[in-house]
Coordinates of C-alpha atoms in Angstrom, one line a residue:
M18 CA 16.9 12.1 33.7
A19 CA 13.4 12.7 34.6
N20 CA 14.3 16.5 33.4
R21 CA 15.3 15.2 30.0
F22 CA 11.9 13.7 29.5
Q23 CA 10.1 16.4 31.5
V24 CA 7.8 13.4 32.9
R25 CA 5.8 15.9 34.9
D26 CA 4.8 18.2 32.2
R27 CA 4.0 15.6 30.1
F28 CA 1.6 14.0 32.2
A29 CA 0.6 17.5 34.0
D30 CA -3.4 16.5 33.1
G31 CA -3.2 13.5 34.8
A32 CA -2.5 9.6 33.9
Q33 CA -5.4 8.7 32.3
F34 CA -6.2 8.5 29.2
I35 CA -10.4 8.4 28.5
G36 CA -12.5 9.3 25.2
G37 CA -9.0 11.1 23.8
R38 CA -8.5 13.4 26.7
S39 CA -6.0 12.9 29.6
R40 CA -7.5 13.5 33.0
P41 CA -6.8 12.7 36.9
G42 CA -7.8 9.8 38.8
T43 CA -10.5 10.0 41.6
S44 CA -9.7 7.3 44.1
G45 CA -8.6 9.1 46.6
R46 CA -4.6 7.4 46.4
T47 CA -1.7 8.6 44.9
H48 CA 1.4 6.4 43.0
A49 CA 4.8 7.3 42.4
V50 CA 6.9 6.0 39.7
V51 CA 10.4 5.5 40.9
N52 CA 13.3 5.0 38.6
P53 CA 14.7 1.5 40.0
A54 CA 18.4 2.4 38.7
T55 CA 18.2 5.4 41.2
G56 CA 15.3 5.3 43.9
E57 CA 14.7 9.0 42.3
E58 CA 10.8 9.6 42.4
L59 CA 10.2 10.5 38.8
Y60 CA 6.1 11.3 38.9
A61 CA 3.0 11.2 41.5
Y62 CA -0.5 10.8 40.1
E63 CA -3.7 10.0 41.4
L64 CA -4.5 6.4 40.6
A65 CA -7.7 5.3 38.8
G66 CA -10.8 4.3 40.5
P67 CA -14.2 2.7 39.2
A68 CA -15.4 6.2 38.3
E69 CA -12.8 6.0 35.8
V70 CA -12.9 2.8 34.7
D71 CA -16.6 3.4 34.3
A72 CA -16.3 6.4 32.0
A73 CA -13.3 4.4 29.6
V74 CA -15.4 1.6 29.0
A75 CA -18.7 3.9 28.6
A76 CA -16.3 5.9 26.3
A77 CA -15.0 2.2 24.3
R78 CA -18.9 1.5 24.1
E79 CA -19.7 4.8 22.6
A80 CA -17.0 4.6 19.8
F81 CA -17.8 0.9 19.2
P82 CA -20.8 1.7 16.2
G83 CA -18.3 3.8 14.7
W84 CA -15.5 1.8 14.7
S85 CA -16.1 -1.5 14.1
G86 CA -18.4 -0.2 11.4
T87 CA -15.2 1.0 9.2
T88 CA -14.4 -1.3 6.8
P89 CA -10.7 -3.2 7.2
G90 CA -9.1 -1.2 4.5
E91 CA -10.4 1.9 7.0
R92 CA -8.6 0.5 9.8
S93 CA -5.8 -0.5 7.9
D94 CA -5.2 3.0 6.6
A95 CA -5.3 4.3 10.5
L96 CA -2.5 1.4 11.6
H97 CA -0.6 1.9 9.0
R98 CA -0.5 6.1 10.0
F99 CA -0.2 4.8 13.6
A100 CA 3.2 2.8 12.6
A101 CA 4.5 5.9 11.1
V102 CA 3.5 7.8 14.5
L103 CA 5.8 5.9 16.7
A104 CA 8.5 5.4 14.0
E105 CA 8.6 9.4 14.4
Q106 CA 8.5 9.3 18.1
A107 CA 10.8 5.8 18.5
D108 CA 13.6 7.7 20.6
D109 CA 10.7 9.1 22.6
F110 CA 9.5 5.8 23.6
A111 CA 12.7 4.0 24.2
Y112 CA 14.1 6.6 26.9
A113 CA 10.6 6.7 28.7
E114 CA 11.1 2.5 28.6
S115 CA 14.0 2.4 29.8
L116 CA 13.4 5.1 32.5
Q117 CA 10.5 3.9 34.1
C118 CA 11.5 -0.1 33.9
G119 CA 15.4 0.5 34.1
K120 CA 16.2 -1.8 31.2
P121 CA 19.3 -1.2 29.5
I122 CA 18.5 1.8 26.5
K123 CA 20.1 -0.9 23.8
L124 CA 17.2 -3.3 24.6
S125 CA 14.6 -0.6 24.5
T126 CA 16.2 1.0 21.0
E127 CA 16.8 -2.3 19.2
F128 CA 13.8 -4.7 20.7
D129 CA 11.0 -2.8 22.4
V130 CA 10.4 -0.1 20.5
P131 CA 11.2 -1.7 16.9
G132 CA 9.4 -4.7 17.9
T133 CA 6.3 -2.4 18.7
I134 CA 6.4 -0.6 15.4
D135 CA 7.1 -3.8 13.2
N136 CA 3.4 -5.2 15.0
T137 CA 1.7 -2.2 14.3
A138 CA 2.6 -2.2 10.6
F139 CA 1.6 -6.3 11.0
F140 CA -1.7 -5.6 12.1
A141 CA -2.1 -2.7 9.4
G142 CA -2.0 -5.3 7.1
A143 CA -3.8 -8.2 9.1
A144 CA -6.7 -6.1 9.3
R145 CA -7.4 -6.8 5.6
H146 CA -7.0 -10.6 6.1
L147 CA -9.8 -11.6 8.4
Q148 CA -10.4 -15.1 7.5
G149 CA -13.1 -18.0 7.6
A150 CA -14.2 -21.1 5.7
S151 CA -15.0 -20.5 2.0
A152 CA -18.5 -20.3 0.9
G153 CA -20.0 -23.6 -0.2
E154 CA -23.0 -25.7 -0.3
Y155 CA -22.0 -27.9 2.8
S156 CA -25.7 -28.9 3.1
A157 CA -27.6 -29.8 -0.2
G158 CA -29.7 -26.5 -1.2
H159 CA -28.4 -24.4 1.2
T160 CA -24.7 -21.8 1.0
S161 CA -22.6 -21.3 4.4
Y162 CA -20.2 -18.5 4.8
V163 CA -18.6 -17.7 8.1
R164 CA -18.7 -13.7 9.1
R165 CA -16.0 -12.6 11.5
E166 CA -17.7 -10.1 13.4
P167 CA -15.8 -7.5 16.7
I168 CA -17.0 -8.2 19.9
G169 CA -16.7 -5.6 21.2
V170 CA -15.4 -3.4 24.3
V171 CA -12.2 -5.2 25.6
G172 CA -10.8 -4.9 28.5
S173 CA -7.4 -5.6 29.0
I174 CA -4.2 -5.6 31.9
A175 CA -0.9 -5.3 31.0
P176 CA 2.4 -6.0 33.0
W177 CA 5.3 -4.0 33.9
N178 CA 7.9 -5.7 32.4
Y179 CA 7.6 -5.4 28.7
P180 CA 4.9 -1.8 29.1
L181 CA 5.1 -0.9 25.3
Q182 CA 5.2 -4.0 24.1
M183 CA 2.6 -5.6 26.1
A184 CA 0.2 -2.3 25.4
A185 CA 0.7 -2.9 21.9
W186 CA 0.2 -7.0 22.0
K187 CA -3.4 -6.5 23.6
I188 CA -4.5 -3.2 21.8
L189 CA -3.4 -3.8 18.0
P190 CA -5.2 -7.5 17.2
A191 CA -8.6 -5.7 19.4
V192 CA -8.8 -2.5 17.3
A193 CA -7.4 -4.1 13.9
A194 CA -10.3 -6.4 14.2
G195 CA -12.8 -3.5 14.8
N196 CA -13.3 -3.6 18.7
T197 CA -12.8 -0.7 21.5
I198 CA -10.6 -1.2 24.2
V199 CA -9.6 0.0 27.8
L200 CA -6.4 -0.9 29.0
K201 CA -5.1 -1.0 32.3
P202 CA -1.0 -1.1 32.7
A203 CA 0.8 -1.8 36.0
E204 CA 0.5 1.3 37.9
N205 CA 4.4 1.7 38.4
T206 CA 5.0 1.7 34.5
P207 CA 2.2 3.8 33.4
F208 CA 4.2 6.0 30.6
T209 CA 4.5 4.5 27.4
S210 CA 1.2 3.4 27.3
L211 CA -0.2 6.7 28.1
M212 CA 2.2 7.5 24.9
F213 CA 0.9 4.7 22.6
A214 CA -2.6 5.9 23.2
R215 CA -1.9 9.4 22.3
A216 CA 0.3 8.5 19.0
A217 CA -3.1 6.6 18.0
Q218 CA -4.7 9.7 18.6
R219 CA -2.6 12.0 16.5
A220 CA -2.4 9.1 13.3
G221 CA -6.4 9.8 13.6
L222 CA -7.9 6.7 15.3
P223 CA -11.1 8.1 16.8
D224 CA -11.3 9.0 20.3
G225 CA -12.4 6.7 22.8
V226 CA -11.3 3.5 20.7
I227 CA -8.1 3.2 22.8
N228 CA -8.3 4.0 26.7
I229 CA -5.8 4.0 29.5
V230 CA -6.5 3.8 33.1
C231 CA -3.6 3.7 35.4
G232 CA -5.1 2.0 38.9
A233 CA -4.4 -0.7 41.2
G234 CA -5.9 -4.2 40.4
P235 CA -8.0 -3.9 43.6
D236 CA -10.0 -1.4 42.0
A237 CA -9.4 -0.6 38.8
G238 CA -8.5 -4.3 37.5
E239 CA -10.9 -5.8 39.2
R240 CA -13.6 -3.1 38.1
L241 CA -12.7 -3.5 34.4
V242 CA -12.7 -7.2 34.6
G243 CA -16.0 -7.7 36.4
H244 CA -17.4 -4.6 34.1
P245 CA -21.1 -5.7 32.5
D246 CA -20.2 -4.0 29.2
V247 CA -16.8 -5.5 29.3
V248 CA -17.4 -8.9 26.9
M249 CA -13.8 -9.7 26.9
T250 CA -10.9 -9.8 29.0
S251 CA -7.3 -10.0 28.1
F252 CA -4.5 -10.6 31.1
T253 CA -0.8 -10.7 31.1
G254 CA 0.4 -11.3 34.9
S255 CA 1.3 -14.2 37.0
T256 CA -0.5 -17.7 37.2
A257 CA -2.0 -16.4 40.8
V258 CA -3.6 -13.1 39.4
G259 CA -4.7 -14.9 36.5
K260 CA -6.6 -17.1 38.4
R261 CA -8.5 -14.2 40.3
V262 CA -8.9 -12.8 36.8
A263 CA -10.4 -15.8 35.6
E264 CA -12.9 -15.9 38.8
I265 CA -14.0 -12.4 38.1
A266 CA -14.8 -13.4 34.3
T267 CA -16.3 -16.4 34.9
A268 CA -18.9 -14.7 37.2
T269 CA -20.0 -12.6 34.2
V270 CA -19.4 -15.1 31.4
T271 CA -16.9 -12.8 30.0
R272 CA -14.6 -14.3 27.1
L273 CA -11.0 -14.4 28.7
H274 CA -7.3 -14.6 27.6
L275 CA -4.9 -15.3 29.7
E276 CA -1.2 -15.4 29.0
L277 CA 0.3 -16.3 32.4
G278 CA 4.1 -17.4 34.3
G279 CA 6.4 -19.4 32.2
K280 CA 9.4 -21.6 33.9
A281 CA 11.1 -22.2 30.2
P282 CA 13.6 -25.1 30.1
F283 CA 16.4 -25.0 28.2
L284 CA 17.3 -28.5 27.1
V285 CA 21.2 -28.8 25.6
F286 CA 22.0 -32.6 24.3
D287 CA 25.5 -34.0 24.3
D288 CA 26.0 -33.2 20.5
A289 CA 25.1 -29.2 20.5
D290 CA 27.4 -26.6 20.0
L291 CA 28.4 -25.9 23.6
E292 CA 29.8 -22.2 22.1
A293 CA 26.1 -21.6 20.8
A294 CA 24.3 -22.9 24.1
V295 CA 26.5 -21.3 26.3
H296 CA 25.8 -17.9 24.5
G297 CA 22.0 -18.4 24.2
A298 CA 21.9 -19.4 28.1
V299 CA 23.2 -16.2 29.1
A300 CA 21.2 -14.2 26.7
G301 CA 18.0 -16.1 27.2
S302 CA 18.5 -15.9 31.1
L303 CA 19.4 -12.3 31.3
I304 CA 17.2 -10.4 28.6
N305 CA 15.5 -7.7 30.2
G306 CA 16.9 -9.0 33.8
G307 CA 15.3 -12.1 33.6
Q308 CA 12.1 -10.7 33.9
D309 CA 10.5 -12.2 30.9
C310 CA 8.1 -14.8 31.0
T311 CA 9.8 -16.8 28.1
A312 CA 13.4 -16.4 29.5
A313 CA 15.8 -19.7 30.0
T314 CA 15.4 -20.4 33.5
R315 CA 16.0 -24.4 33.8
A316 CA 19.1 -25.6 31.7
Y317 CA 19.0 -29.3 31.6
V318 CA 22.6 -30.3 30.1
Q319 CA 23.6 -34.0 29.1
R320 CA 25.8 -34.9 31.0
P321 CA 29.0 -35.0 28.6
L322 CA 28.9 -31.4 28.5
Y323 CA 27.7 -30.4 32.3
D324 CA 30.8 -29.4 33.5
A325 CA 32.1 -27.3 30.8
F326 CA 28.7 -25.8 30.0
V327 CA 28.4 -24.8 33.8
G328 CA 31.9 -23.5 33.8
A329 CA 31.4 -21.5 30.3
V330 CA 28.3 -19.9 31.3
A331 CA 30.0 -19.0 34.9
E332 CA 32.5 -17.5 33.0
L333 CA 30.3 -15.3 30.4
M334 CA 28.0 -14.4 33.4
E335 CA 30.9 -12.6 34.7
T336 CA 31.7 -10.4 31.9
V337 CA 28.0 -9.0 32.0
R338 CA 28.2 -5.1 32.3
I339 CA 25.8 -4.0 34.8
G340 CA 25.5 -0.1 34.8
D341 CA 23.4 3.3 34.1
P342 CA 20.6 2.3 31.7
F343 CA 21.4 5.2 29.7
D344 CA 24.8 3.7 29.1
P345 CA 25.1 2.1 26.0
A346 CA 27.4 -0.2 26.9
T347 CA 25.4 -1.4 30.1
D348 CA 24.2 -4.9 29.5
L349 CA 22.3 -5.2 32.8
G350 CA 20.1 -2.9 34.2
P351 CA 18.2 -3.1 37.4
L352 CA 15.2 -4.8 38.1
I353 CA 11.9 -3.2 38.6
S354 CA 11.7 -2.3 42.4
H355 CA 13.7 -2.8 45.0
T356 CA 10.9 -5.1 46.4
H357 CA 10.9 -7.2 43.8
R358 CA 14.9 -7.4 43.8
D359 CA 14.7 -8.7 47.5
R360 CA 12.0 -11.3 46.3
V361 CA 14.7 -12.8 43.8
A362 CA 17.3 -13.0 46.3
G363 CA 14.9 -15.0 48.5
F364 CA 15.0 -17.7 46.2
V365 CA 18.9 -17.7 45.6
D366 CA 19.0 -17.4 49.8
R367 CA 16.9 -20.5 50.2
A368 CA 18.9 -22.6 47.7
R369 CA 22.2 -22.2 49.4
G370 CA 21.5 -25.2 51.5
H371 CA 21.0 -27.6 48.9
A372 CA 22.7 -26.4 46.0
R373 CA 25.7 -24.6 44.7
I374 CA 26.0 -20.9 43.9
V375 CA 28.3 -20.7 40.9
T376 CA 28.5 -16.9 40.2
G377 CA 26.3 -14.0 41.7
G378 CA 24.1 -14.5 43.9
E379 CA 23.6 -10.8 45.5
A380 CA 23.4 -7.0 45.1
P381 CA 26.3 -5.2 43.8
G382 CA 27.4 -2.6 46.0
G383 CA 29.2 0.4 45.5
V384 CA 28.0 2.7 43.0
W385 CA 25.1 0.6 42.5
K386 CA 24.1 0.3 46.1
D387 CA 21.0 2.9 45.9
G388 CA 19.0 1.0 42.3
A389 CA 17.6 -2.2 42.4
Y390 CA 20.5 -4.1 41.0
Y391 CA 21.2 -7.7 41.0
R392 CA 24.0 -9.8 39.8
P393 CA 23.7 -12.7 36.8
T394 CA 23.4 -15.6 38.9
L395 CA 24.3 -19.1 37.9
V396 CA 22.7 -22.3 40.5
A397 CA 24.1 -25.4 39.9
D398 CA 22.9 -29.2 41.1
A399 CA 19.7 -28.0 42.9
A400 CA 17.1 -30.7 43.0
Q401 CA 13.9 -31.0 40.5
D402 CA 11.3 -30.8 43.1
S403 CA 13.2 -27.5 44.7
E404 CA 11.5 -24.0 44.9
I405 CA 14.3 -22.8 42.6
V406 CA 13.7 -25.5 40.1
Q407 CA 9.7 -25.2 39.7
S408 CA 8.8 -21.7 40.7
E409 CA 9.0 -18.7 38.6
I410 CA 11.7 -16.3 39.9
F411 CA 11.6 -13.5 36.9
G412 CA 15.2 -12.5 37.6
P413 CA 18.6 -12.6 36.2
V414 CA 18.7 -16.1 37.8
L415 CA 19.6 -19.5 35.8
V416 CA 19.3 -23.2 37.2
V417 CA 21.5 -25.6 35.5
L418 CA 20.8 -29.7 36.7
P419 CA 21.9 -32.7 34.4
F420 CA 20.6 -35.1 32.7
D421 CA 21.6 -38.6 31.6
S422 CA 19.2 -40.1 28.6
D423 CA 17.4 -38.1 25.6
D424 CA 14.0 -39.7 27.7
E425 CA 14.9 -38.0 30.8
G426 CA 15.9 -34.7 29.3
I427 CA 12.6 -34.6 28.0
R428 CA 10.5 -35.6 31.0
L429 CA 12.5 -33.1 33.3
A430 CA 11.6 -30.6 30.9
N431 CA 8.2 -30.6 31.2
D432 CA 8.3 -31.6 34.5
T433 CA 6.7 -28.0 36.3
P434 CA 3.6 -26.4 36.4
Y435 CA 4.2 -24.2 33.2
G436 CA 4.1 -24.1 29.4
L437 CA 4.9 -21.2 27.6
A438 CA 8.2 -21.6 26.1
A439 CA 11.3 -23.7 25.7
S440 CA 14.5 -24.2 23.4
A441 CA 16.3 -27.2 22.4
W442 CA 19.9 -27.5 21.3
S443 CA 20.9 -30.2 18.8
R444 CA 23.0 -31.0 15.8
D445 CA 20.6 -33.7 15.1
V446 CA 17.4 -32.9 13.1
H447 CA 15.6 -35.9 14.4
R448 CA 16.6 -35.4 18.1
A449 CA 15.7 -31.6 17.7
G450 CA 12.3 -32.7 16.1
R451 CA 11.6 -35.1 18.9
A452 CA 11.8 -32.2 21.6
T453 CA 9.7 -30.0 19.2
R454 CA 7.0 -32.6 19.5
E455 CA 7.1 -33.5 22.9
I456 CA 8.2 -30.7 25.0
K457 CA 4.6 -29.0 26.1
A458 CA 4.7 -25.4 25.5
G459 CA 3.6 -23.0 23.2
C460 CA 6.7 -22.1 21.7
V461 CA 9.9 -24.1 21.0
W462 CA 13.0 -22.6 19.8
V463 CA 15.6 -25.1 17.9
N464 CA 19.4 -23.9 18.5
D465 CA 17.9 -20.5 19.7
H466 CA 16.2 -19.0 22.5
I467 CA 13.8 -15.9 23.1
P468 CA 13.4 -14.4 19.2
I469 CA 9.8 -13.5 18.2
I470 CA 8.4 -12.1 15.3
S471 CA 4.9 -10.3 14.3
E472 CA 3.9 -13.1 12.1
M473 CA 4.0 -16.1 14.8
P474 CA 1.7 -16.7 17.7
H475 CA 2.5 -16.4 21.4
G476 CA 0.6 -18.3 24.2
G477 CA 0.6 -21.2 26.5
Y478 CA 0.3 -24.7 27.7
K479 CA -0.6 -26.0 31.4
A480 CA -0.4 -22.8 34.0
S481 CA 0.6 -20.2 31.4
G482 CA -2.5 -19.8 30.4
F483 CA -4.3 -19.7 27.1
G484 CA -5.3 -18.1 23.7
K485 CA -2.5 -16.3 21.5
D486 CA -1.1 -12.9 20.9
M487 CA 0.5 -11.5 17.9
S488 CA -0.1 -13.1 14.6
A489 CA -3.5 -13.5 12.6
Y490 CA -4.5 -16.6 15.0
S491 CA -4.8 -13.6 17.8
F492 CA -7.8 -13.0 15.7
E493 CA -9.4 -16.0 17.1
E494 CA -9.4 -14.2 21.1
Y495 CA -11.0 -10.9 19.1
T496 CA -13.7 -11.7 16.7
Q497 CA -16.6 -13.6 17.2
V498 CA -17.4 -16.5 14.5
K499 CA -21.0 -16.3 13.2
H500 CA -21.9 -18.8 10.3
V501 CA -24.5 -17.7 7.8
M502 CA -26.3 -20.2 5.9
Y503 CA -28.6 -19.2 3.1
D504 CA -31.3 -22.0 1.3
N505 CA -31.2 -22.2 -2.5
T506 CA -34.5 -23.8 -3.0
A507 CA -37.2 -21.5 -2.6
V508 CA -39.1 -24.5 -1.5
A509 CA -41.7 -24.2 1.4
R510 CA -42.3 -27.4 2.6
K511 CA -38.6 -28.7 3.5
D512 CA -38.2 -32.4 3.9
W513 CA -36.7 -32.2 7.3
H514 CA -39.5 -30.5 7.7
R515 CA -41.5 -34.2 8.3
T516 CA -39.4 -34.8 11.1
I517 CA -41.3 -32.3 13.3
F518 CA -44.9 -32.5 12.1
G519 CA -46.8 -34.6 9.4
D520 CA -45.9 -37.6 7.7
R521 CA -42.6 -38.3 4.7
P522 CA -44.6 -37.8 1.2
Q523 CA -45.1 -41.6 0.1

């Protein structure tokens, strides 16, 4: 696999992309990227340290005046070219994503890569539509209008579960709005972020607009968030790390966007299409090995359907094919690492004393024993306040609990610290409508779970963070809103001045 992709040759100059050039890190610490399906070392590189972060921020700061001074049409044209380059390299991107993450090639090919190309094309169009309030005389004698201006150098940190898509979600709205950016991907999944920046350069985006530093959180990440020339931080990752990012950003009064953990409820009412709900639950809980902050993790099923739902989900999960990520027939690849696989297994093992493991609950043996694989797992009858219901597992594990009344179902759906995504399953439009209003989550699907589109925002409530990725709403994060007001009267002595000095004329 690694020979086909020629990882070591492709990144021979180092895993940092700063000011349009690849270079090695200087932290003195080496990190190995490992294929999670086989345990094979793919690539070892020197991590970025504070020096690389400083250089990347300096490159972004130098590029900012020129890039922010381009017209929306010029930025749009550049992003359209960028989308075309990505489309040309689609197979390469899909292969690299599956290689570093272990996700099935059909997921990379049909979801990650086309979604990223579409997102790039969307922001190519959105760059020309930065909107504000209409100009008008909101105050007598004055005309007001709103400008949207780029904010400067953005420092972003992306996770390992969707390295390509998360790089795009961070980079595209920032540069479409006229900003420059330094992105720190997860150190164990650097390939597609680096390829993304190189593709942007090939499309003609100026050097320094997009910079990539691959380093550890305590060294590169904290330096980036706290850098005095970084005016905004966008972070996607766990809530625990998000709190640390917020502490650092608050100290420098840096604008902050956080997309954090999730524990999505999957609420099935007793009038739901059972077959649709079962298929939706298996797909929604197992996508990307369950390593998705919007994945279905807690299924609440109204009691008349509960037993049938549990049985049908278990039966369908047992048909899921574990295998080589590069086999087109594979449904479920390995988790990101053996360490993470063991973490997921720990949640299930600790639940055995108080819940029922219906299917799964173990790593497969045989030919896959060297990979970070874990079987699709269904857990039933856990307590609402138990760890496996309340905490983010981030693996192929679905917990199912019964409920009686609609009031109880919605209450249980809201009963975790998180609020990123949810779904409601019902044939009754009023019942489903109530769920969409009362469930506290940034996205609520009805009779489906997972689909995302570039035109709609993605972001959470509560401990899932704040701010939006994708859609035109993301420009709220990456632009400064400025009110401009013109006097229309040419009168030197205005009536309101008398509230400060002098008397009002009699």
